[in-house]
Coordinates of C-alpha atoms and ligand atoms in Angstrom, one line a residue:
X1 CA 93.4 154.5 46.6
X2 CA 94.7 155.5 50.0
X3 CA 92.1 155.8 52.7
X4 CA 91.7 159.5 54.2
X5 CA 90.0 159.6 57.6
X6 CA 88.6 163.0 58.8
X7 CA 90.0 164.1 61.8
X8 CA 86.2 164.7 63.4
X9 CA 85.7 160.6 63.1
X10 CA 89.8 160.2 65.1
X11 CA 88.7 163.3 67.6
X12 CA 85.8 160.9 68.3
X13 CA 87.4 157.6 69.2
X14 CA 87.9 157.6 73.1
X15 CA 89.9 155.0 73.3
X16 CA 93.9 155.9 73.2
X17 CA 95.2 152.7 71.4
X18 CA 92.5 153.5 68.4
X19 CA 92.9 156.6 68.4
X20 CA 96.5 156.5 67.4
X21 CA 95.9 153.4 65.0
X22 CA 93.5 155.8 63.2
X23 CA 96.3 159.1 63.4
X24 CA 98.8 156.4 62.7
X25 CA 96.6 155.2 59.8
X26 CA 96.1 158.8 58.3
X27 CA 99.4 159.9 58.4
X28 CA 100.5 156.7 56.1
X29 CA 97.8 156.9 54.0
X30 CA 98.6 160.8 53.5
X31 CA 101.9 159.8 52.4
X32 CA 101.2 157.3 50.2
X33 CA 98.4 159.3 48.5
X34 CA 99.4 161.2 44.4
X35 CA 101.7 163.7 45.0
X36 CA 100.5 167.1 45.6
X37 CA 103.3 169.9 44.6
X38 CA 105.5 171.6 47.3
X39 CA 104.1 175.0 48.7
X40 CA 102.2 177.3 50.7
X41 CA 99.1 175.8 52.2
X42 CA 96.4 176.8 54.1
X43 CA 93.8 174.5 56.7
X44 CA 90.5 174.5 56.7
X45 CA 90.1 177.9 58.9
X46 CA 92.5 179.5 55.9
X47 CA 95.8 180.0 58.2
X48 CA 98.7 179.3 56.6
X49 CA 101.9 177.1 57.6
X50 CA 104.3 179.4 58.3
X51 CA 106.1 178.9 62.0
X52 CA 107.9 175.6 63.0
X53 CA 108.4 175.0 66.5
X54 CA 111.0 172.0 66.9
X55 CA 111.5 170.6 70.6
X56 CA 115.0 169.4 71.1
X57 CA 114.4 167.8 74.1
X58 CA 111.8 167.7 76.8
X59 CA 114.1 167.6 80.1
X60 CA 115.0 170.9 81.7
X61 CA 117.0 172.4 84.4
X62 CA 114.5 174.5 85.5
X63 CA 111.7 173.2 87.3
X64 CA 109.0 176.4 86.8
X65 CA 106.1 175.7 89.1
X66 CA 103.7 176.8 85.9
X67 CA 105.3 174.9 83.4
X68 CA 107.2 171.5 84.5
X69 CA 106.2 171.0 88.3
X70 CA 108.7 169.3 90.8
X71 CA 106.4 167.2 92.3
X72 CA 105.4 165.3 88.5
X73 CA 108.8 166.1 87.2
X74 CA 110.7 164.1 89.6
X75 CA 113.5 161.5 89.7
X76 CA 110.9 159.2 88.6
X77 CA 109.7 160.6 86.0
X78 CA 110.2 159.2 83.0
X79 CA 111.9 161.1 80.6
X80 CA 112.4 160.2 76.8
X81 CA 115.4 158.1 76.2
X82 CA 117.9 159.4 73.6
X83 CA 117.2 156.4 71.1
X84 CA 113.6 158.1 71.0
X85 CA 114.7 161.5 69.8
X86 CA 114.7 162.7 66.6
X87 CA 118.3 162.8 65.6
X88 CA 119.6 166.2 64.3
X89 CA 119.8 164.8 60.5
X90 CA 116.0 163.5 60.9
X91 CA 115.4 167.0 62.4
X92 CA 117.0 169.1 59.8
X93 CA 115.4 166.7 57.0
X94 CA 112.1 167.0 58.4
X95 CA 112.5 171.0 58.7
X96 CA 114.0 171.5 55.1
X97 CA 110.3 169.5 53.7
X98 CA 108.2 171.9 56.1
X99 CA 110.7 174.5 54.8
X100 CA 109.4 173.6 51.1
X101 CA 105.8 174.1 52.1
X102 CA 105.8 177.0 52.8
X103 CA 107.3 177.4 56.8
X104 CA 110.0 180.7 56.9
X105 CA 110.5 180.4 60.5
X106 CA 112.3 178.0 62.9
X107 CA 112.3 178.6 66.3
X108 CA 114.3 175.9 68.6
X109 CA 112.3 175.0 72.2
X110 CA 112.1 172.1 74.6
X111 CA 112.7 171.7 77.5
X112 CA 115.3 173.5 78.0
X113 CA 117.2 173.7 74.2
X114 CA 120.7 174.3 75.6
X115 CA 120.6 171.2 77.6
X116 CA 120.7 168.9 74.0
X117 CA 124.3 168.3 73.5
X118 CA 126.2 170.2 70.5
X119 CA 122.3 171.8 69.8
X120 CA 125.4 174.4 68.1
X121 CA 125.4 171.7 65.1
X122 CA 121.9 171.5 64.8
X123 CA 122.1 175.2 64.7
X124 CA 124.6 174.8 61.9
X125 CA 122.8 172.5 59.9
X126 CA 119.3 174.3 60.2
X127 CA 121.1 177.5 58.9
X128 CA 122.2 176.0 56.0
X129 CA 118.5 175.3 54.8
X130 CA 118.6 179.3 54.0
X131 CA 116.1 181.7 53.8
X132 CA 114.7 181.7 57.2
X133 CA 114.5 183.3 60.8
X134 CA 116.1 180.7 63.1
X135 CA 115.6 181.7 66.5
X136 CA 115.5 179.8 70.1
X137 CA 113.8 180.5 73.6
X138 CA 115.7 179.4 76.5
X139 CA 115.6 179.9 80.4
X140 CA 118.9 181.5 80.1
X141 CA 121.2 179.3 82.5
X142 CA 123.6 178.0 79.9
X143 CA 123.7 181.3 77.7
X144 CA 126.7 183.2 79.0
X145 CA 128.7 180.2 77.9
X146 CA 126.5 179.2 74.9
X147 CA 125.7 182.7 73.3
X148 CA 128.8 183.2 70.7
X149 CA 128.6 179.8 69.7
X150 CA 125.7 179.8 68.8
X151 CA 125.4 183.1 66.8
X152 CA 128.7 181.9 64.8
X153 CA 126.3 178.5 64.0
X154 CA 124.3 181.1 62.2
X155 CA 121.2 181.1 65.1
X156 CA 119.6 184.9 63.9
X157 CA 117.8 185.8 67.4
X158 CA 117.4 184.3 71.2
X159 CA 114.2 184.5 73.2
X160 CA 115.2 184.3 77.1
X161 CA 112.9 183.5 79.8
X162 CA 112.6 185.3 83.0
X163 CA 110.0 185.9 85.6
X164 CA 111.1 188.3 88.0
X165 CA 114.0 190.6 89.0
X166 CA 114.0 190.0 92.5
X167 CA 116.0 186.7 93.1
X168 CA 113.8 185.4 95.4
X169 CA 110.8 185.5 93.2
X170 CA 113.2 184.0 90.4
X171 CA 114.5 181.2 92.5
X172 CA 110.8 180.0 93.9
X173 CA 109.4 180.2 90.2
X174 CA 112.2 178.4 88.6
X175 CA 112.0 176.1 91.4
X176 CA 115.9 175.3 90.5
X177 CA 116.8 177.8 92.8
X178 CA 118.9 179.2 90.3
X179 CA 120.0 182.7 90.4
X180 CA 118.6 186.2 88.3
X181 CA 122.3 187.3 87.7
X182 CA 123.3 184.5 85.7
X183 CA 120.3 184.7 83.3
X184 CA 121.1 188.5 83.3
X185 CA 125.1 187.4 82.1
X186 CA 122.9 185.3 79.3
X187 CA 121.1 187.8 77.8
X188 CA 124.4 190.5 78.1
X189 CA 126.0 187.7 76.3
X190 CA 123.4 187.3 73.6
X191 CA 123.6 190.9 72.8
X192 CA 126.8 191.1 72.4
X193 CA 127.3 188.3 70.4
X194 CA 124.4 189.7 68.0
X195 CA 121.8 187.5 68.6
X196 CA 119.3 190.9 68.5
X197 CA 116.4 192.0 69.0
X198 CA 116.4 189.3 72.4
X199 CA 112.9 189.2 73.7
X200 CA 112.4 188.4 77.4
X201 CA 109.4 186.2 78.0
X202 CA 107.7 186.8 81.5
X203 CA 105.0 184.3 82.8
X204 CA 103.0 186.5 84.8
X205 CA 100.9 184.0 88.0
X206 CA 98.4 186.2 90.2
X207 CA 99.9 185.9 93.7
X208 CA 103.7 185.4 92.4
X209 CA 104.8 188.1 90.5
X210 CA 102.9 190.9 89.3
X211 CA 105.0 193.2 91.7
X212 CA 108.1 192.4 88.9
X213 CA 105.9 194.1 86.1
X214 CA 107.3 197.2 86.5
X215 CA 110.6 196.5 87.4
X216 CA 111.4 194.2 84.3
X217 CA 109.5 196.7 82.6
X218 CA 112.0 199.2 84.0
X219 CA 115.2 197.1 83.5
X220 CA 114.6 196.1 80.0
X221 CA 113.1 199.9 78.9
X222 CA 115.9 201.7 76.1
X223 CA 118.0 198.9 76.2
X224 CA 116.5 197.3 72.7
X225 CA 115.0 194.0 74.5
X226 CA 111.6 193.5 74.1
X227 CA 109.8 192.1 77.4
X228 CA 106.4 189.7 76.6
X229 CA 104.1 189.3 79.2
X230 CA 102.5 185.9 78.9
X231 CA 99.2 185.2 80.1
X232 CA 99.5 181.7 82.2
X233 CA 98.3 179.3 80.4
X234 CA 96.5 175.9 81.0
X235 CA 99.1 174.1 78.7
X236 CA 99.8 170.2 79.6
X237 CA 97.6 168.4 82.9
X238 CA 100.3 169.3 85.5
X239 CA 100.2 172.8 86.6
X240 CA 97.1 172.8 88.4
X241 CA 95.9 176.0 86.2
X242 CA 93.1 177.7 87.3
X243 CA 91.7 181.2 86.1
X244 CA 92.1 183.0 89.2
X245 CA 95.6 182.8 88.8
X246 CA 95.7 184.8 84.9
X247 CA 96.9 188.2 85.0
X248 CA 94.7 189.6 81.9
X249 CA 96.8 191.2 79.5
X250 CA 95.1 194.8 79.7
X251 CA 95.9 194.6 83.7
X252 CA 99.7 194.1 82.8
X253 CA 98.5 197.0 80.0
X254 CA 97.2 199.2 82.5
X255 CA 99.7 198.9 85.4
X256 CA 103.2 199.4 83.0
X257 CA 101.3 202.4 81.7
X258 CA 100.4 203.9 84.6
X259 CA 104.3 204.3 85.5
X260 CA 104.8 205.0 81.2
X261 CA 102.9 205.8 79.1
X262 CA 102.0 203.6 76.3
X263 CA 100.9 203.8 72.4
X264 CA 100.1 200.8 70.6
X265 CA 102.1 199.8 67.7
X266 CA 100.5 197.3 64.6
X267 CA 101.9 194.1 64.5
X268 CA 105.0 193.5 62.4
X269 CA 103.3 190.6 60.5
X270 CA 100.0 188.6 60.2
X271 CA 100.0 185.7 63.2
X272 CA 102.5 187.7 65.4
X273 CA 101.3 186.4 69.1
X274 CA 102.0 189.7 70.5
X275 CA 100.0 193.0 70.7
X276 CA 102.8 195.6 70.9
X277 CA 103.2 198.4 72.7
X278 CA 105.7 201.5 72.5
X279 CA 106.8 203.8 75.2
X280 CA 105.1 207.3 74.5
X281 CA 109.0 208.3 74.8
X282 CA 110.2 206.3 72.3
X283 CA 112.6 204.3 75.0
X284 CA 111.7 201.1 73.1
X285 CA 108.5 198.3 73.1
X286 CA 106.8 195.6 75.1
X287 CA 104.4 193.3 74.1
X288 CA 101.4 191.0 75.9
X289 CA 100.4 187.7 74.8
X290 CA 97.1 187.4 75.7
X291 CA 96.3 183.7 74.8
X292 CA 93.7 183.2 77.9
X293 CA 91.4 186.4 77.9
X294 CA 92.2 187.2 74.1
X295 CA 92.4 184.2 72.3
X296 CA 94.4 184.0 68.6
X297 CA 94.1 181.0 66.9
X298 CA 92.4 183.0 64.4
X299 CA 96.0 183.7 63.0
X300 CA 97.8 180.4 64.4
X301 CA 100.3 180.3 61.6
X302 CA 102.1 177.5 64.4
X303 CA 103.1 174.2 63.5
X304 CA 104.6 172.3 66.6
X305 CA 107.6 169.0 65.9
X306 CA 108.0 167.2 69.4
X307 CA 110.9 165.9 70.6
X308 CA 110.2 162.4 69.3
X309 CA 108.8 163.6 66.2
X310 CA 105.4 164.0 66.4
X311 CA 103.6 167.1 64.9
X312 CA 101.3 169.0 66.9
X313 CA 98.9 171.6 65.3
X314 CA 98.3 172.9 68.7
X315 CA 99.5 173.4 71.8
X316 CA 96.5 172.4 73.5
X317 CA 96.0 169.0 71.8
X318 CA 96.3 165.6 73.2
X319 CA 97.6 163.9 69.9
X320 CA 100.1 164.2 67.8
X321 CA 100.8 162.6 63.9
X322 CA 104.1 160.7 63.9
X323 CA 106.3 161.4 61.4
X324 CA 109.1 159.8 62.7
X325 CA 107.8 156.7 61.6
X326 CA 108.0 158.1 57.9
X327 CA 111.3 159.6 58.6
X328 CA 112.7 156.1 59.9
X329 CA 110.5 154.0 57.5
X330 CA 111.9 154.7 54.3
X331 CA 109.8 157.4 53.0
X332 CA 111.1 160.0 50.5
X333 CA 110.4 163.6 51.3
X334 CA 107.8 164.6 48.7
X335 CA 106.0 161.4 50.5
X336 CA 106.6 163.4 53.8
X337 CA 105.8 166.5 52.3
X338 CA 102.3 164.8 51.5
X339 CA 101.8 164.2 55.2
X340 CA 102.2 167.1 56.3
X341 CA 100.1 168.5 53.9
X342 CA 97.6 166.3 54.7
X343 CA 97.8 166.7 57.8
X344 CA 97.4 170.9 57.8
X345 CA 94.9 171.2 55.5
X346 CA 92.6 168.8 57.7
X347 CA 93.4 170.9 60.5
X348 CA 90.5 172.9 62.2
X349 CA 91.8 173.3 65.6
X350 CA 90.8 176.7 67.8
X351 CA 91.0 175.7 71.6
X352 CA 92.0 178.8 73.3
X353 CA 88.9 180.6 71.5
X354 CA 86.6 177.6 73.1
X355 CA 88.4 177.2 76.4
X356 CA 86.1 176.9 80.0
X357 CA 87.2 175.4 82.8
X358 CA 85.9 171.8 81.3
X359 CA 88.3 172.0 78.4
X360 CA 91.3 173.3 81.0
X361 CA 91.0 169.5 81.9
X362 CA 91.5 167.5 79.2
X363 CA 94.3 165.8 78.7
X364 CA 96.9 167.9 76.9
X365 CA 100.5 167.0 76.1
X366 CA 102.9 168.9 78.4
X367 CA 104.7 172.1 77.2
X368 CA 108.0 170.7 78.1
X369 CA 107.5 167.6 75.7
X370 CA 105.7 169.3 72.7
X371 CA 108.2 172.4 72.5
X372 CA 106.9 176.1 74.3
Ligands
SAM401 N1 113.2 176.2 78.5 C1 113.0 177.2 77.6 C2 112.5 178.5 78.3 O1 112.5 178.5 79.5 O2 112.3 179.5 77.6 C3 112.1 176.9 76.5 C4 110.8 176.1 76.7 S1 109.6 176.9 77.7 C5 108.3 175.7 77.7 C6 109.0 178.1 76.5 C7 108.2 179.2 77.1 O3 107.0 178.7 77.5 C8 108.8 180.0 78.2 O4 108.9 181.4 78.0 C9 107.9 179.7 79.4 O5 107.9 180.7 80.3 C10 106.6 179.5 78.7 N2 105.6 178.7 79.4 C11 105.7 177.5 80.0 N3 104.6 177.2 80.6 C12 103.7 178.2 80.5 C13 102.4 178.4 80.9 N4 101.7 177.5 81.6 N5 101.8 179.5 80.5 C14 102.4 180.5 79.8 N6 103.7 180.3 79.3 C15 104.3 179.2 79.7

């Protein structure tokens, strides 16, 4: 009889090298445990599995001062080396098992996504699962060339990235010095190549850009994009996050509808990680994601597959549960599909609701690595 230890007794082991023999352990012993059937499942809180996040690769070509830092991300750092990486078979295997419990939505992440060679295949060969919303968030920098190719692969919508409109802004927060227009070609590209509706993500950092609220808001209003302003987050150990620099959500709230006027719209599912907004003139939407001062893992429907093949059932944690071992170990899928049952159903996690400035310090696996 296989072994089950609660994740309260791993949490507790400090030490790293025990702590992953006893995730390590777990996840095996899930596997190996009497078949449960395929399907919807639920964790101990009562969410249910419903989003996959898959990282394609942690290195980017950006270098946002919030999210992968120059300084730590530098020549020396050491990235994951390709023999490391899932492969896009082990990917779209491990997908079409969290497909069969119950996930309906992909979305591709990294890192930047559009930096993984032929990610198009991958595309390809996650469409052909069937039945779900494949979508991707990228920076932008590659999607003028990427855009059609992508759609054809059968990719249903892009997410883009972008900060500010003013170029300067842009170039100091992508740190890549890389230019507004070009993301601006991307996301031209992306809507005419289908990939619709595209929502623009914005990071919004007190001190950096709250003056490019109302522009973007501007830019983007009647056109059929939906601009998200994101709360800065304490994600990963590197960014140096500190409180002072969150823009609450209501502020952003306040100063877009102070310029227009705004009526709030109901979510368009259960879990959606933005409040919506309409413009009272019916010129389109935006919404906030307010994951600092208006926490939601209440409704974290978010399962997270890192680039090496480790799942994450939050963005916030330290550990992850290897399944690449499984996947490379000669496991069958229901055996998989066990795991990752195990594995949800176990899971209690909540740690934007219990966040202080103690918990904004422990260690946390980068953004970059686990998939934004
Ligand atoms: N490279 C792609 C991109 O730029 O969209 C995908 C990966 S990126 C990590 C995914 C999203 O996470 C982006 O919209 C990014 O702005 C957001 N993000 C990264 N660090 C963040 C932080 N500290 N707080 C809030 N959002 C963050």
């Amino acid at each position: 009889m296989a072994t089950i230890i609660p994740l309260t007794d791993i949490r507790a082991t400090a030490n790293p090298d025990a702590r992953r023999a006893a995730l390590d352990a777990f996840v095996r012993d899930a596997a190996l445990a009497p078949s449960a059937p395929a399907g919807p499942i639920a964790d101990t809180r009562g969410r249910r599995l419903h989003d996959l996040r898959i990282s394609v690769t942690d290195r980017c070509n950006f270098r946002c001062v919030y999210c992968m830092p120059r300084d730590v991300f530098d020549a020396d750092y050491h990235f994951l080396p390709h023999a490391e990486l899932l492969t896009f078979e082990e990917i779209t295997r491990v997908a079409r098992i969290f497909v069969d419990q119950g996930v309906a939505k992909i979305r591709l992440t990294g890192g930047e996504p559009l930096l993984r060679r032929n990610v198009e295949r991958l595309v390809e060969m996650l469409a052909r699962i069937g039945d779900i919303d494949l979508t991707l968030t990228t920076n932008g920098a590659l999607l003028a060339k990427k855009a059609r190719s992508l759609a054809d692969a059968g990719l249903t919508r892009v997410t883009v990235s972008l900060d500010s409109l003013d170029d300067a802004t842009f170039r100091a927060m992508n740190d890549a010095d890389f230019p507004v227009a070009k993301v601006l070609e991307g996301i031209d590209a992306a809507a005419a190549a289908g990939l619709a509706p595209i929502k623009i993500n914005m990071v919004v950092k007190r001190g950096m850009n709250e003056t490019s609220i109302v522009p973007i808001a501007r830019h983007f209003k009647g056109t059929g994009h939906i601009v998200r302003f994101i709360e800065f987050m304490d994600v990963g150990a590197t960014n140096g996050w500190r409180m002072d620099d969150v823009v609450p959500a209501a502020e952003v709230v306040r100063t877009i509808a102070a310029e227009f006027p705004l009526v709030t719209a109901d979510a368009n599912y259960e879990g959606e990680v933005a409040q919506r907004w309409r413009y009272r003139d019916g010129s389109g939407e935006i919404g906030v994601i307010a994951s600092v001062t208006q926490a939601f893992c209440r409704d974290c429907t978010r399962a997270r597959l890192s680039t090496d093949g480790k799942l994450y059932t939050c963005l916030f944690a330290s550990d992850g549960y290897d399944l690449r071992t499984l996947v490379r170990g000669g496991f069958d899928d229901s055996q998989i599909g066990n795991a990752i049952q195990a594995i949800w159903r176990q899971r209690g996690d909540r740690y934007s609701e219990i966040r202080t400035a103690n918990t904004a310090r422990v260690p946390k696996v980068e953004m970059s690595y686990i998939g934004g």
